[in-house]
């Protein structure tokens, strides 16, 4: 099954989001999904922190061996890939908010990426605009569910494209670095002596 990774579904071209029978089972499903996403985010941060720690220790232990001509190139390869691992892991846990806050630039509330329940989306709204938007959403069960579904969706997209993607790349960089370092040591005949 191939996924469309380029653009989200355009809700403006489709029918209005409608929940025919709101109930506790839907609330529970959304709450469980949201909780699961938060747990996945915590796991991603833990994995990134583990990679940061391991790569930092590897660099610390490898640097003294750079003076040994037999180990220099193997250790240099390991250090370079450990540094790449550190950069990728750090990027995975780094907040993905704009560096420059522009209060005069209003968000597009019709955008599929606008999430009324996420501070990164609503921070550029005035308090009155935010309260009005929340009042509108909270007085319509279908709109409330739509806001929660959009929150789950945007969190899932964030996890897949911003966290887990870079953690995977960090793991691959570290594994490749260990393998490449071993290959350099083997080809230079310095692994066992």
mmCIF file of C-alpha atoms in Angstrom:
data_model
loop_
_atom_site.group_PDB
_atom_site.id
_atom_site.type_symbol
_atom_site.label_atom_id
_atom_site.label_comp_id
_atom_site.label_asym_id
_atom_site.label_seq_id
_atom_site.Cartn_x
_atom_site.Cartn_y
_atom_site.Cartn_z
ATOM 1 C CA UNK A 1 0.000 0.000 0.000
ATOM 2 C CA UNK A 2 1.577 3.256 -1.134
ATOM 3 C CA UNK A 3 1.155 6.353 0.990
ATOM 4 C CA UNK A 4 0.675 9.864 -0.325
ATOM 5 C CA UNK A 5 3.403 11.796 1.461
ATOM 6 C CA UNK A 6 3.222 15.023 -0.510
ATOM 7 C CA UNK A 7 -0.002 16.708 0.603
ATOM 8 C CA UNK A 8 -2.762 16.071 3.109
ATOM 9 C CA UNK A 9 -6.309 15.421 2.017
ATOM 10 C CA UNK A 10 -7.932 18.710 1.083
ATOM 11 C CA UNK A 11 -11.003 18.885 3.309
ATOM 12 C CA UNK A 12 -12.287 21.963 1.452
ATOM 13 C CA UNK A 13 -13.006 19.867 -1.640
ATOM 14 C CA UNK A 14 -14.751 17.097 0.271
ATOM 15 C CA UNK A 15 -17.911 16.961 2.336
ATOM 16 C CA UNK A 16 -18.125 18.627 5.741
ATOM 17 C CA UNK A 17 -16.852 16.556 8.656
ATOM 18 C CA UNK A 18 -19.949 15.120 10.293
ATOM 19 C CA UNK A 19 -20.360 12.867 13.325
ATOM 20 C CA UNK A 20 -23.831 11.349 13.290
ATOM 21 C CA UNK A 21 -23.745 9.760 16.734
ATOM 22 C CA UNK A 22 -21.284 11.439 19.115
ATOM 23 C CA UNK A 23 -20.597 9.396 22.197
ATOM 24 C CA UNK A 24 -18.186 8.253 24.838
ATOM 25 C CA UNK A 25 -16.804 5.518 22.593
ATOM 26 C CA UNK A 26 -15.577 8.173 20.161
ATOM 27 C CA UNK A 27 -14.158 10.272 22.987
ATOM 28 C CA UNK A 28 -12.351 7.196 24.307
ATOM 29 C CA UNK A 29 -10.997 6.281 20.862
ATOM 30 C CA UNK A 30 -9.616 9.766 20.262
ATOM 31 C CA UNK A 31 -8.191 9.970 23.789
ATOM 32 C CA UNK A 32 -6.484 6.580 23.379
ATOM 33 C CA UNK A 33 -5.062 7.557 19.994
ATOM 34 C CA UNK A 34 -3.790 10.868 21.343
ATOM 35 C CA UNK A 35 -2.257 9.104 24.369
ATOM 36 C CA UNK A 36 -0.591 6.569 22.082
ATOM 37 C CA UNK A 37 0.883 9.370 19.964
ATOM 38 C CA UNK A 38 2.226 11.106 23.072
ATOM 39 C CA UNK A 39 3.806 7.821 24.209
ATOM 40 C CA UNK A 40 5.396 7.420 20.771
ATOM 41 C CA UNK A 41 6.780 10.943 21.058
ATOM 42 C CA UNK A 42 8.248 10.154 24.486
ATOM 43 C CA UNK A 43 9.773 6.940 23.096
ATOM 44 C CA UNK A 44 11.266 8.878 20.189
ATOM 45 C CA UNK A 45 12.837 11.386 22.563
ATOM 46 C CA UNK A 46 14.245 8.542 24.687
ATOM 47 C CA UNK A 47 15.740 6.849 21.633
ATOM 48 C CA UNK A 48 17.266 10.101 20.443
ATOM 49 C CA UNK A 49 18.732 10.770 23.898
ATOM 50 C CA UNK A 50 20.155 7.248 23.996
ATOM 51 C CA UNK A 51 21.778 7.769 20.597
ATOM 52 C CA UNK A 52 23.164 11.125 21.724
ATOM 53 C CA UNK A 53 24.706 9.522 24.798
ATOM 54 C CA UNK A 54 26.168 6.527 22.973
ATOM 55 C CA UNK A 55 27.588 8.623 20.127
ATOM 56 C CA UNK A 56 29.122 11.087 22.589
ATOM 57 C CA UNK A 57 30.742 8.264 24.572
ATOM 58 C CA UNK A 58 32.063 6.695 21.353
ATOM 59 C CA UNK A 59 33.637 10.000 20.334
ATOM 60 C CA UNK A 60 35.135 10.462 23.798
ATOM 61 C CA UNK A 61 36.640 6.964 23.735
ATOM 62 C CA UNK A 62 37.822 7.228 20.104
ATOM 63 C CA UNK A 63 39.622 10.590 20.218
ATOM 64 C CA UNK A 64 42.640 9.315 22.224
ATOM 65 C CA UNK A 65 43.232 6.653 19.550
ATOM 66 C CA UNK A 66 43.680 9.247 16.789
ATOM 67 C CA UNK A 67 47.369 9.532 17.709
ATOM 68 C CA UNK A 68 47.905 5.826 16.945
ATOM 69 C CA UNK A 69 48.742 5.602 13.203
ATOM 70 C CA UNK A 70 47.288 2.077 13.019
ATOM 71 C CA UNK A 71 43.884 3.128 14.370
ATOM 72 C CA UNK A 72 43.719 6.730 13.136
ATOM 73 C CA UNK A 73 41.578 6.228 10.004
ATOM 74 C CA UNK A 74 39.188 3.751 11.563
ATOM 75 C CA UNK A 75 38.654 6.006 14.576
ATOM 76 C CA UNK A 76 38.263 9.067 12.356
ATOM 77 C CA UNK A 77 35.491 7.331 10.392
ATOM 78 C CA UNK A 78 33.803 6.319 13.645
ATOM 79 C CA UNK A 79 34.058 9.863 15.027
ATOM 80 C CA UNK A 80 32.625 11.428 11.860
ATOM 81 C CA UNK A 81 29.616 9.104 11.791
ATOM 82 C CA UNK A 82 29.108 9.509 15.537
ATOM 83 C CA UNK A 83 29.030 13.265 15.001
ATOM 84 C CA UNK A 84 26.442 12.816 12.220
ATOM 85 C CA UNK A 85 24.432 10.674 14.654
ATOM 86 C CA UNK A 86 24.577 13.452 17.240
ATOM 87 C CA UNK A 87 23.383 16.056 14.737
ATOM 88 C CA UNK A 88 20.471 13.896 13.524
ATOM 89 C CA UNK A 89 19.445 12.901 17.059
ATOM 90 C CA UNK A 90 19.556 16.490 18.229
ATOM 91 C CA UNK A 91 17.429 17.595 15.285
ATOM 92 C CA UNK A 92 14.888 14.866 16.097
ATOM 93 C CA UNK A 93 14.305 16.210 19.623
ATOM 94 C CA UNK A 94 14.632 19.892 18.776
ATOM 95 C CA UNK A 95 11.338 21.849 18.841
ATOM 96 C CA UNK A 96 10.131 22.523 15.303
ATOM 97 C CA UNK A 97 8.712 26.005 15.786
ATOM 98 C CA UNK A 98 9.706 29.021 13.699
ATOM 99 C CA UNK A 99 12.728 30.886 15.022
ATOM 100 C CA UNK A 100 11.201 34.250 14.248
ATOM 101 C CA UNK A 101 7.829 34.879 15.868
ATOM 102 C CA UNK A 102 5.742 37.202 13.682
ATOM 103 C CA UNK A 103 2.670 38.260 15.668
ATOM 104 C CA UNK A 104 1.318 40.314 12.766
ATOM 105 C CA UNK A 105 1.260 37.276 10.451
ATOM 106 C CA UNK A 106 -2.077 35.561 11.052
ATOM 107 C CA UNK A 107 -2.349 31.796 10.499
ATOM 108 C CA UNK A 108 -4.609 30.341 7.825
ATOM 109 C CA UNK A 109 -7.298 28.749 9.968
ATOM 110 C CA UNK A 110 -8.660 26.900 6.910
ATOM 111 C CA UNK A 111 -5.344 25.168 6.276
ATOM 112 C CA UNK A 112 -5.368 21.417 6.939
ATOM 113 C CA UNK A 113 -2.210 21.998 8.997
ATOM 114 C CA UNK A 114 -3.841 24.557 11.307
ATOM 115 C CA UNK A 115 -4.537 22.894 14.643
ATOM 116 C CA UNK A 116 -6.656 24.908 17.059
ATOM 117 C CA UNK A 117 -5.602 22.571 19.882
ATOM 118 C CA UNK A 118 -1.827 23.035 19.349
ATOM 119 C CA UNK A 119 -0.081 26.105 20.750
ATOM 120 C CA UNK A 120 2.213 26.359 17.733
ATOM 121 C CA UNK A 121 -0.825 27.016 15.544
ATOM 122 C CA UNK A 122 -2.922 29.279 17.748
ATOM 123 C CA UNK A 123 -0.129 31.379 19.277
ATOM 124 C CA UNK A 124 -0.451 33.935 16.463
ATOM 125 C CA UNK A 125 -4.146 34.469 17.162
ATOM 126 C CA UNK A 126 -5.258 37.173 19.546
ATOM 127 C CA UNK A 127 -6.976 35.988 22.706
ATOM 128 C CA UNK A 128 -10.344 37.127 21.331
ATOM 129 C CA UNK A 129 -9.802 35.287 18.030
ATOM 130 C CA UNK A 130 -8.786 32.129 19.866
ATOM 131 C CA UNK A 131 -11.725 32.265 22.289
ATOM 132 C CA UNK A 132 -14.153 32.898 19.400
ATOM 133 C CA UNK A 133 -12.734 29.978 17.404
ATOM 134 C CA UNK A 134 -12.860 27.663 20.428
ATOM 135 C CA UNK A 135 -16.409 28.757 21.231
ATOM 136 C CA UNK A 136 -17.477 27.924 17.688
ATOM 137 C CA UNK A 137 -15.792 24.522 17.820
ATOM 138 C CA UNK A 138 -17.055 23.634 21.292
ATOM 139 C CA UNK A 139 -20.671 24.468 20.451
ATOM 140 C CA UNK A 140 -20.733 22.035 17.534
ATOM 141 C CA UNK A 141 -19.982 18.360 18.341
ATOM 142 C CA UNK A 142 -18.877 17.625 14.776
ATOM 143 C CA UNK A 143 -16.481 20.580 14.821
ATOM 144 C CA UNK A 144 -15.125 19.443 18.190
ATOM 145 C CA UNK A 145 -14.456 15.973 16.840
ATOM 146 C CA UNK A 146 -12.953 17.424 13.681
ATOM 147 C CA UNK A 147 -10.542 19.530 15.783
ATOM 148 C CA UNK A 148 -9.526 16.447 17.777
ATOM 149 C CA UNK A 149 -9.104 14.347 14.623
ATOM 150 C CA UNK A 150 -6.954 17.091 13.061
ATOM 151 C CA UNK A 151 -4.856 17.170 16.228
ATOM 152 C CA UNK A 152 -4.278 13.407 16.054
ATOM 153 C CA UNK A 153 -3.441 13.696 12.351
ATOM 154 C CA UNK A 154 -0.976 16.577 12.730
ATOM 155 C CA UNK A 155 0.700 14.854 15.673
ATOM 156 C CA UNK A 156 1.029 11.661 13.629
ATOM 157 C CA UNK A 157 2.478 13.526 10.648
ATOM 158 C CA UNK A 158 4.899 15.308 12.971
ATOM 159 C CA UNK A 159 6.011 12.031 14.541
ATOM 160 C CA UNK A 160 6.535 10.362 11.175
ATOM 161 C CA UNK A 161 8.245 13.211 9.335
ATOM 162 C CA UNK A 162 10.066 15.126 12.040
ATOM 163 C CA UNK A 163 10.928 12.708 14.821
ATOM 164 C CA UNK A 164 11.046 9.086 13.712
ATOM 165 C CA UNK A 165 12.475 9.891 10.285
ATOM 166 C CA UNK A 166 15.513 11.603 11.792
ATOM 167 C CA UNK A 167 15.908 9.017 14.538
ATOM 168 C CA UNK A 168 15.979 6.320 11.862
ATOM 169 C CA UNK A 169 18.614 8.279 9.946
ATOM 170 C CA UNK A 170 20.627 8.659 13.172
ATOM 171 C CA UNK A 171 20.502 4.908 13.809
ATOM 172 C CA UNK A 172 21.532 4.211 10.218
ATOM 173 C CA UNK A 173 24.412 6.699 10.444
ATOM 174 C CA UNK A 174 25.662 5.118 13.656
ATOM 175 C CA UNK A 175 25.372 1.549 12.358
ATOM 176 C CA UNK A 176 27.039 2.494 9.084
ATOM 177 C CA UNK A 177 29.793 4.308 10.989
ATOM 178 C CA UNK A 178 30.556 1.262 13.139
ATOM 179 C CA UNK A 179 30.545 -0.978 10.064
ATOM 180 C CA UNK A 180 32.668 1.428 7.993
ATOM 181 C CA UNK A 181 35.132 1.846 10.842
ATOM 182 C CA UNK A 182 35.516 -1.934 11.129
ATOM 183 C CA UNK A 183 36.000 -2.214 7.363
ATOM 184 C CA UNK A 184 38.700 0.466 7.410
ATOM 185 C CA UNK A 185 40.487 -1.328 10.244
ATOM 186 C CA UNK A 186 40.215 -4.677 8.428
ATOM 187 C CA UNK A 187 41.402 -3.308 5.067
ATOM 188 C CA UNK A 188 44.334 -1.520 6.663
ATOM 189 C CA UNK A 189 45.218 -4.742 8.497
ATOM 190 C CA UNK A 190 44.981 -3.109 11.906
ATOM 191 C CA UNK A 191 41.965 -4.785 13.466
ATOM 192 C CA UNK A 192 43.858 -7.505 15.301
ATOM 193 C CA UNK A 193 47.137 -5.861 15.867
#
